CSV table of N, CA, C and O in Angstrom, one decimal:
chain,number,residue,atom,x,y,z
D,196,UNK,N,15.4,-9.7,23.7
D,196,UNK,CA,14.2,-9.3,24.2
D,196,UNK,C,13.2,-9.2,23.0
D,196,UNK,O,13.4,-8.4,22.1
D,197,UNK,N,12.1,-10.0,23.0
D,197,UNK,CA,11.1,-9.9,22.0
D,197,UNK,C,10.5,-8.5,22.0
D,197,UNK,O,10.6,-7.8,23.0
D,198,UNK,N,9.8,-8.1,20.6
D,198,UNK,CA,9.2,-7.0,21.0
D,198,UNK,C,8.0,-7.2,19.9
D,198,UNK,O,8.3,-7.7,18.8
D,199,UNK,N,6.7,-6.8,20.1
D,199,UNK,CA,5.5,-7.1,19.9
D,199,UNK,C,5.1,-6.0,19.0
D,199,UNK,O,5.2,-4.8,19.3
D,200,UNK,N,4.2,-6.8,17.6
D,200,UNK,CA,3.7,-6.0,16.8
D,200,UNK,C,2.4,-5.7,16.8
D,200,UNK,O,1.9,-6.4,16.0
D,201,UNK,N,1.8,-5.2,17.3
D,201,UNK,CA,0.2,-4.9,17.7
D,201,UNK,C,-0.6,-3.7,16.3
D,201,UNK,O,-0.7,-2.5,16.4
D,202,UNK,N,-1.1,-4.4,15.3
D,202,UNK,CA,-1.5,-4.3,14.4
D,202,UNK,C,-3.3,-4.4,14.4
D,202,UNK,O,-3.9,-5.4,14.8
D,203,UNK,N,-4.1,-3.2,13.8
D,203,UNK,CA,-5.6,-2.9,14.3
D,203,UNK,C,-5.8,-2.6,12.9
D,203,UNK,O,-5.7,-1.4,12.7
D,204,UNK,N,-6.1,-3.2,12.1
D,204,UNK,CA,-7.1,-3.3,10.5
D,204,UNK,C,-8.6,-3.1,10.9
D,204,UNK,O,-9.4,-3.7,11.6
D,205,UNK,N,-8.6,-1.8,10.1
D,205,UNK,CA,-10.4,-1.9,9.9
D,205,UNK,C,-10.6,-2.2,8.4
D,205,UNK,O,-10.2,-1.5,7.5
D,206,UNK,N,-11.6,-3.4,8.5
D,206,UNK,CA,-12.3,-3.9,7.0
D,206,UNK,C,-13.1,-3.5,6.5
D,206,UNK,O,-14.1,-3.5,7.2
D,207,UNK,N,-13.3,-3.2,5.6
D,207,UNK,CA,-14.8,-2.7,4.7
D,207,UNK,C,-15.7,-3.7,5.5
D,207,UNK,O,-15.4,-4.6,6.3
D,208,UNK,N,-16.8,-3.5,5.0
D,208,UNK,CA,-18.4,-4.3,5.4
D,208,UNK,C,-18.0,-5.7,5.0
D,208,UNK,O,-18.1,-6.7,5.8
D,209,UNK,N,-17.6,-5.8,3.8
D,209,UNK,CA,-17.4,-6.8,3.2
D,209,UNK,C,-15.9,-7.7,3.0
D,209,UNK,O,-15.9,-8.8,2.5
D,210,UNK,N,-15.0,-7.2,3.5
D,210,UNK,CA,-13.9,-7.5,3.4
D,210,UNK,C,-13.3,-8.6,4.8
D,210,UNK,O,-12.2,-9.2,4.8
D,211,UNK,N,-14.2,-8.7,5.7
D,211,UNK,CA,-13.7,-9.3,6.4
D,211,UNK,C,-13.6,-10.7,6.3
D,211,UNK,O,-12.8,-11.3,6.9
D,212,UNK,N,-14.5,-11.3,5.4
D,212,UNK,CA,-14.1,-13.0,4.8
D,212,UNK,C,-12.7,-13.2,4.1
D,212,UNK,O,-11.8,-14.0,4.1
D,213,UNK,N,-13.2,-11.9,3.3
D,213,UNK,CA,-11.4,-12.0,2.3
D,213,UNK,C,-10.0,-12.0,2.7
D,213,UNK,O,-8.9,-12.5,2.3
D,214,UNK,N,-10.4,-10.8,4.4
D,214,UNK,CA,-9.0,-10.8,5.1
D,214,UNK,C,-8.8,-12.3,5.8
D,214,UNK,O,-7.7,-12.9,6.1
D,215,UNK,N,-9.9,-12.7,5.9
D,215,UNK,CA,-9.4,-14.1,7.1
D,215,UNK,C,-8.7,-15.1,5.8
D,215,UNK,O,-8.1,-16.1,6.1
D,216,UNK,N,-8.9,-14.6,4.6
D,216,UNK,CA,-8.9,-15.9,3.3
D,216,UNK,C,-7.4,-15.6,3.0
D,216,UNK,O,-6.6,-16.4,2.7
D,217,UNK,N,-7.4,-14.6,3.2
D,217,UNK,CA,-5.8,-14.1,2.9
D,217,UNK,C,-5.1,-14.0,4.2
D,217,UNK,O,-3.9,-14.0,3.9
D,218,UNK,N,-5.2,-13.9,5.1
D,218,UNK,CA,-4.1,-14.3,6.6
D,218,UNK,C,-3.9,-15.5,6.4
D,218,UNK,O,-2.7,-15.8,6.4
D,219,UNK,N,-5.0,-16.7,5.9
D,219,UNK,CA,-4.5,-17.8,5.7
D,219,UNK,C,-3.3,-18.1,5.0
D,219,UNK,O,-2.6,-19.0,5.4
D,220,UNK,N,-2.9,-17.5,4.1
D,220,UNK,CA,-2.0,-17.7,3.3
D,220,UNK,C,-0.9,-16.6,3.8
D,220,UNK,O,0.3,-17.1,3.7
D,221,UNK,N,-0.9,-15.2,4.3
D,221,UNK,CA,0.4,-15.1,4.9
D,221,UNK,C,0.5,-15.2,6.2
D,221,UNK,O,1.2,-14.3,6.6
D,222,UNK,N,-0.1,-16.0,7.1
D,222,UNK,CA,0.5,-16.3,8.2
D,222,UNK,C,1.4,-17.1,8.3
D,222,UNK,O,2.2,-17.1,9.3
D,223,UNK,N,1.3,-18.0,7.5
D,223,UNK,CA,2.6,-19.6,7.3
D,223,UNK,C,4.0,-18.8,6.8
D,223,UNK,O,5.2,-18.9,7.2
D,224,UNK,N,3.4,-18.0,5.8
D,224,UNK,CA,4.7,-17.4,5.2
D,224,UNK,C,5.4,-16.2,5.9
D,224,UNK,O,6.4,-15.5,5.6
D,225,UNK,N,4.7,-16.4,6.8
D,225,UNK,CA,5.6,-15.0,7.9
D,225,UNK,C,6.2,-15.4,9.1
D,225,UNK,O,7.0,-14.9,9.8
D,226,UNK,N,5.4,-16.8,9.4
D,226,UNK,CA,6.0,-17.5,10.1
D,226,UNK,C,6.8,-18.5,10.2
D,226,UNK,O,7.3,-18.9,11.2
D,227,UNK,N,6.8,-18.8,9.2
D,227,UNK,CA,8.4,-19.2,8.1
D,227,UNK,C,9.4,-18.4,8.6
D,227,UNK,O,10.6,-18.9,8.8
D,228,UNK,N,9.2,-17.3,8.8
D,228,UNK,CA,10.4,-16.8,8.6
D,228,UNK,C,10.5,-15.6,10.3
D,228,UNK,O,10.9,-14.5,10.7
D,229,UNK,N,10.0,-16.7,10.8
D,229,UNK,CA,10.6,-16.4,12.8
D,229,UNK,C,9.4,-15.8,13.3
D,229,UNK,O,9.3,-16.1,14.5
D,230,UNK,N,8.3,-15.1,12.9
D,230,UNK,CA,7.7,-14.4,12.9
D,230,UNK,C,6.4,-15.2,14.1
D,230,UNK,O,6.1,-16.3,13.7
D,231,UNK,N,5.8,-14.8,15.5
D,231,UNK,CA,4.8,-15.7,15.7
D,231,UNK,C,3.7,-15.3,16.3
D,231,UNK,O,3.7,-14.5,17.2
D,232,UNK,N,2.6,-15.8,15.6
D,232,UNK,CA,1.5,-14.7,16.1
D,232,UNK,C,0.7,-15.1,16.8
D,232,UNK,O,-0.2,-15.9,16.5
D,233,UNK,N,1.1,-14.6,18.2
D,233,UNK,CA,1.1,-14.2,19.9
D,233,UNK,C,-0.7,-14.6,19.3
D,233,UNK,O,-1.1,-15.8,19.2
D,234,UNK,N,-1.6,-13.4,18.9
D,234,UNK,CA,-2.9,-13.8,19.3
D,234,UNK,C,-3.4,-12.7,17.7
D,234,UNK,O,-2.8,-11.8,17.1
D,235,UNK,N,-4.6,-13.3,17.5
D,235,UNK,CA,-5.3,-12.5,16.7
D,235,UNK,C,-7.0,-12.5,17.1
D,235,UNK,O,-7.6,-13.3,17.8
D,236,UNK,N,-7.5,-11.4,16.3
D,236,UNK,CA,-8.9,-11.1,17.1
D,236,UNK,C,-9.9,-10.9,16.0
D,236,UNK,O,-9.2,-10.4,15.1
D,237,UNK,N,-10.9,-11.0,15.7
D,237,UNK,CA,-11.8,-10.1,15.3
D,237,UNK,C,-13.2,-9.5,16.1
D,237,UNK,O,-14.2,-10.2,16.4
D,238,UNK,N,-13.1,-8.2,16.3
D,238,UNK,CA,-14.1,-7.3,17.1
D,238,UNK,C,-15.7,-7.7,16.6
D,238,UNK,O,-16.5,-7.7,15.7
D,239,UNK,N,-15.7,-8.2,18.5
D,239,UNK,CA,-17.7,-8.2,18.7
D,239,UNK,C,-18.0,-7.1,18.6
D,239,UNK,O,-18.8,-7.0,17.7
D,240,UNK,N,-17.7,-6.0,19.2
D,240,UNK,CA,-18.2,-4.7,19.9
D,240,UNK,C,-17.5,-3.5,19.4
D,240,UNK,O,-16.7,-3.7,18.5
D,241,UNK,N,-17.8,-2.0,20.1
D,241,UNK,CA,-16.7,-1.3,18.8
D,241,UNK,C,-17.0,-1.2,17.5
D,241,UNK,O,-17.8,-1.9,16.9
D,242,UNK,N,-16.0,0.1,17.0
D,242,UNK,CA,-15.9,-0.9,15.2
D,242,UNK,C,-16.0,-2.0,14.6
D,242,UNK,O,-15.1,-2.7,14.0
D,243,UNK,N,-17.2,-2.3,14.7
D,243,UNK,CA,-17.6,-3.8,14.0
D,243,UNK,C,-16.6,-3.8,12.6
D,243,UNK,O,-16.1,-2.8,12.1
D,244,UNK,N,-16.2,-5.4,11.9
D,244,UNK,CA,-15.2,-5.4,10.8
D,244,UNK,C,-13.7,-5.0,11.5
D,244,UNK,O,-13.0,-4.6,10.5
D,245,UNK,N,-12.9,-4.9,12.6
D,245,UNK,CA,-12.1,-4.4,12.9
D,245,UNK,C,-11.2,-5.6,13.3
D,245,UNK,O,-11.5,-6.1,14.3
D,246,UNK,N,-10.2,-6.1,12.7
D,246,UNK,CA,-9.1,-7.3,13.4
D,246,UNK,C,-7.7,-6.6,14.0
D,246,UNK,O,-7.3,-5.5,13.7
D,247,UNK,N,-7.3,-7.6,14.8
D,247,UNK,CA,-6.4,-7.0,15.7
D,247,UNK,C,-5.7,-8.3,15.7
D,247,UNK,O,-6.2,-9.5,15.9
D,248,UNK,N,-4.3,-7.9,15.3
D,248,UNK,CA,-3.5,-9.5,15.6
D,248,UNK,C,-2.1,-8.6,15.7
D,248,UNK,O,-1.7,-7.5,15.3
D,249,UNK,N,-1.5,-9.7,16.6
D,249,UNK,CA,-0.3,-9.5,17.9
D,249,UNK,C,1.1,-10.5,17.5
D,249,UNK,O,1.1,-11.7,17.7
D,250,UNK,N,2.0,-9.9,16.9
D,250,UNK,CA,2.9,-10.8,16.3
D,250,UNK,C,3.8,-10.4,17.2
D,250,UNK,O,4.1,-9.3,17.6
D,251,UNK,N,4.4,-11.9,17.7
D,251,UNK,CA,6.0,-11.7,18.7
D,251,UNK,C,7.2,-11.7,17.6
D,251,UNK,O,7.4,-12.8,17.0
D,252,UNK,N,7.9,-10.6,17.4
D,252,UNK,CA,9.5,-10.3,16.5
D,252,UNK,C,10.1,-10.8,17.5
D,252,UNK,O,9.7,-11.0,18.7
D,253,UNK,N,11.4,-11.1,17.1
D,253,UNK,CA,12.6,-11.0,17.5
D,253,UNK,C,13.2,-9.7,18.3
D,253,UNK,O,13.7,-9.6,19.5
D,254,UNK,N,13.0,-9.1,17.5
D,254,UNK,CA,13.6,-7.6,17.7
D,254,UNK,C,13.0,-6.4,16.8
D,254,UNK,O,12.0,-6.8,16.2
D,255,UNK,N,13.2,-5.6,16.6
D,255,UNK,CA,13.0,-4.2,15.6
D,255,UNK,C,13.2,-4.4,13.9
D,255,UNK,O,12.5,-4.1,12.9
D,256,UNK,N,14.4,-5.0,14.1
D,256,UNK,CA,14.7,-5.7,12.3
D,256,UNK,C,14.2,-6.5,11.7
D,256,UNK,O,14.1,-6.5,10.5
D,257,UNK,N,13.7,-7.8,12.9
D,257,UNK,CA,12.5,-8.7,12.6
D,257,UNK,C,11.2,-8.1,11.6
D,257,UNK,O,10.6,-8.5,10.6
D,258,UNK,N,11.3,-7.0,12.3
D,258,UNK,CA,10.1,-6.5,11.3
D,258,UNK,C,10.1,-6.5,10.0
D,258,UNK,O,9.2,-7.1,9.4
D,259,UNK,N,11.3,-5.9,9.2
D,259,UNK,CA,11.5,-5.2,7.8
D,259,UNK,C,11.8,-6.6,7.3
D,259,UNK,O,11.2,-7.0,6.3
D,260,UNK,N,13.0,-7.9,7.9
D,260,UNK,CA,12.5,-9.0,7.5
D,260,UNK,C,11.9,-10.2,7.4
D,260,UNK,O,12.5,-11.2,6.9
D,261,UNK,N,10.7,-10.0,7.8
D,261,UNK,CA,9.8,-10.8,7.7
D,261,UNK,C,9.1,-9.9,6.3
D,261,UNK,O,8.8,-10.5,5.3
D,262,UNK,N,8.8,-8.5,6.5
D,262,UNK,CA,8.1,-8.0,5.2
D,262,UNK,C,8.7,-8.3,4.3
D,262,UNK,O,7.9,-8.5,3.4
D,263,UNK,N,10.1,-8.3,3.9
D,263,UNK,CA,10.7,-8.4,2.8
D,263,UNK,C,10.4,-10.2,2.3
D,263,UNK,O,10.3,-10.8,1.2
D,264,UNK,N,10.4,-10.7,3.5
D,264,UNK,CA,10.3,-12.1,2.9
D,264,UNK,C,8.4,-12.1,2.5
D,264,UNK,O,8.0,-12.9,1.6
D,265,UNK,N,7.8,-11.5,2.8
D,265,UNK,CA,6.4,-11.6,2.4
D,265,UNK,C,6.8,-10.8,0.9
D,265,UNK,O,6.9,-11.6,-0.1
D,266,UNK,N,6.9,-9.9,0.8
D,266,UNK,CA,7.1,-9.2,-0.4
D,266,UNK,C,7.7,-10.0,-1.7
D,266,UNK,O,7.2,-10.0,-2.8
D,267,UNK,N,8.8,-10.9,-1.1
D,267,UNK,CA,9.0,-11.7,-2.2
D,267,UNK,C,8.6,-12.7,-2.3
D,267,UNK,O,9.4,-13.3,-3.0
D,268,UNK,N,7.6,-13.6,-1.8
D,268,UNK,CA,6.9,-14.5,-2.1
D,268,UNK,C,6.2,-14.8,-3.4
D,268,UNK,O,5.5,-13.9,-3.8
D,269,UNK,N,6.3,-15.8,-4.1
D,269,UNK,CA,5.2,-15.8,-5.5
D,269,UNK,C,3.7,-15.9,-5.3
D,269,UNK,O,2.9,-16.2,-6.2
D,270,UNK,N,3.3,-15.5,-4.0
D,270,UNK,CA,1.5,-15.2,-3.7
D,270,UNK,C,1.9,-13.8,-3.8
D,270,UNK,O,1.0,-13.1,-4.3
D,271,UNK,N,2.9,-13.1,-3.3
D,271,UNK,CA,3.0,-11.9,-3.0
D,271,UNK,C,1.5,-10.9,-3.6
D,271,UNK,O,0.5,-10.5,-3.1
D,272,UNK,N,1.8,-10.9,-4.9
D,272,UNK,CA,0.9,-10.2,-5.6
D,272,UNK,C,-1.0,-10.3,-5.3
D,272,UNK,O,-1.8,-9.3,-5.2
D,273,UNK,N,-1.3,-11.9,-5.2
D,273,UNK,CA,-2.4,-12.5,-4.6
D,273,UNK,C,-2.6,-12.1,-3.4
D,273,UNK,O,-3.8,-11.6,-3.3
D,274,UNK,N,-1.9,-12.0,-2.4
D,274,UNK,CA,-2.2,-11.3,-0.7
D,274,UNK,C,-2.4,-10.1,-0.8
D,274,UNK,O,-3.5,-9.7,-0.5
D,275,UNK,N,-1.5,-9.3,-1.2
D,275,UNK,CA,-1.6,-7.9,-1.5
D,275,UNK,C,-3.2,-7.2,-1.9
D,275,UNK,O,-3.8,-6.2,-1.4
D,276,UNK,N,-3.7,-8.3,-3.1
D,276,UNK,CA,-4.7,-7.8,-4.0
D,276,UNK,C,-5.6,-7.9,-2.5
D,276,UNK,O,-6.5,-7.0,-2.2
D,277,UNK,N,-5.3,-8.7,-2.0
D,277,UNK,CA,-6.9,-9.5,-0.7
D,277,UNK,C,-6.7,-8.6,0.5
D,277,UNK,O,-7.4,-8.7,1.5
D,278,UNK,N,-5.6,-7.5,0.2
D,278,UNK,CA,-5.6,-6.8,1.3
D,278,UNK,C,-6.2,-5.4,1.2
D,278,UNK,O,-7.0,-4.9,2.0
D,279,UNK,N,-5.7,-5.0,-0.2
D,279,UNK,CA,-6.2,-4.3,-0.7
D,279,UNK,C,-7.7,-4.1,-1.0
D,279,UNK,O,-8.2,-3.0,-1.0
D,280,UNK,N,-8.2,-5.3,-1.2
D,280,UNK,CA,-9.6,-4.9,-1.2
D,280,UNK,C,-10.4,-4.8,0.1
D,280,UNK,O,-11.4,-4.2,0.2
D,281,UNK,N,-9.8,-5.5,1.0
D,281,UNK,CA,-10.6,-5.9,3.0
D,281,UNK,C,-9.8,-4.8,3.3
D,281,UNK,O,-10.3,-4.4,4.4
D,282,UNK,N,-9.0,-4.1,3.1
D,282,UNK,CA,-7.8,-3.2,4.5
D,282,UNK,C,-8.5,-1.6,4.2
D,282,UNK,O,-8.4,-1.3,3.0
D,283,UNK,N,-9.2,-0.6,5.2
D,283,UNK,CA,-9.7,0.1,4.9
D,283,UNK,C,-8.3,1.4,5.5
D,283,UNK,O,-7.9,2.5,5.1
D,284,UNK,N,-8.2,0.5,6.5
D,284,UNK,CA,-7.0,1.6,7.6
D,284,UNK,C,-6.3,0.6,8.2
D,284,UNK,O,-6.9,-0.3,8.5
D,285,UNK,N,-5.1,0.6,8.5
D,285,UNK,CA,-4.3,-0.1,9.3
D,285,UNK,C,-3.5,0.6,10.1
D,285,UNK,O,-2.9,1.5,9.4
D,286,UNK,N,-3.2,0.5,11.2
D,286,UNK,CA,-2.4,1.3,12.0
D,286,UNK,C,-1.7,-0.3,13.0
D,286,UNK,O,-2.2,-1.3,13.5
D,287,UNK,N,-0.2,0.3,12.9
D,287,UNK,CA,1.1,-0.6,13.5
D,287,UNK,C,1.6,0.0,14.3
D,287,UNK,O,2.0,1.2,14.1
D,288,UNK,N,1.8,-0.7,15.7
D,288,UNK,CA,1.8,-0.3,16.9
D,288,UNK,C,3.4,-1.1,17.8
D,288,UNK,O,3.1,-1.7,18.8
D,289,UNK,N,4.5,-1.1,17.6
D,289,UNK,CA,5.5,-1.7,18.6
D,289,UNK,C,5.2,-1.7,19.8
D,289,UNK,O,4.7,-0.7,20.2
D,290,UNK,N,5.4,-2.6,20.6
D,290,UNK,CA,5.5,-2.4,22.0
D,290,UNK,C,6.2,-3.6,22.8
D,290,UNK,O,6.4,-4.7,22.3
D,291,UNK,N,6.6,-3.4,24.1
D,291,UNK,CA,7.8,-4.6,24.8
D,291,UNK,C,6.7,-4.9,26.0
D,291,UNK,O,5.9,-4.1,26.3
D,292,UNK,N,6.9,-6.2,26.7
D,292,UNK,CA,5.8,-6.6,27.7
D,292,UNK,C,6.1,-5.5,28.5
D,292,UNK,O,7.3,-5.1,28.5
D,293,UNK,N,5.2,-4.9,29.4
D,293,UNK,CA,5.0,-4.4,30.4
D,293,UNK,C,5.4,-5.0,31.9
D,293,UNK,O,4.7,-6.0,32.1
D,294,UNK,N,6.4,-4.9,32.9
D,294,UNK,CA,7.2,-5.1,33.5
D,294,UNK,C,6.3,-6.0,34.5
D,294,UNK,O,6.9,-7.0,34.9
D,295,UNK,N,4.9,-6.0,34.9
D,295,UNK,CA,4.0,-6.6,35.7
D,295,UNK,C,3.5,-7.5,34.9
D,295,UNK,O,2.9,-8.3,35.7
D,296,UNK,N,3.4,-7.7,33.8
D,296,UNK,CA,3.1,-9.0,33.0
D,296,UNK,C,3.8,-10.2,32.8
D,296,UNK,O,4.9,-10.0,32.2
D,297,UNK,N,3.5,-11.4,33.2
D,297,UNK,CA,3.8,-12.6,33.3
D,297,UNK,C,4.7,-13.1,32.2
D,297,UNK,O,5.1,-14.2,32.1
């Protein structure tokens, strides 16, 4: 049973070029490693600066490795930095399809 990572970053004013510059670079590397990302967003309306992206795991453990495999990557240090400066708040959210969903 897949189970869905629903992830809601709010960016500084300025950070939102840097976050899309750096998803570039770990989305291949996370999806190397099983990881598939269902949908991602950035907010019209609302908290302006706010991305929302939707990764389908495997399972629960999926989680810890796919980060471990980000973690050790030789960008590692480079993504981090681009996160660090665009990631104001991040909040991670599990959740399984809802039983009336397709």
């Amino acid at each position: 049973m897949s189970v869905y990572l629903h992830v809601t970053l709010e960016l500084t004013g300025a950070g939102t070029a840097r976050f899309v510059e750096v998803m570039g670079e770990a989305v291949p590397i996370l999806e190397s490693h099983g990881w598939k990302l269902f949908a991602a967003f950035l907010q019209r309306t609302g908290r302006l600066n706010t991305a929302i992206d939707i990764w389908e795991l495997e399972d629960f453990d999926h989680f810890d490795r796919g980060i471990q495999a980000l973690v050790g990557h030789p960008r590692f240090a480079v993504i981090k930095q681009g996160l660090d400066e665009a990631v104001q708040k991040e909040t991670v959210v599990f959740a399984t399809k809802a039983p009336f969903a397709h």
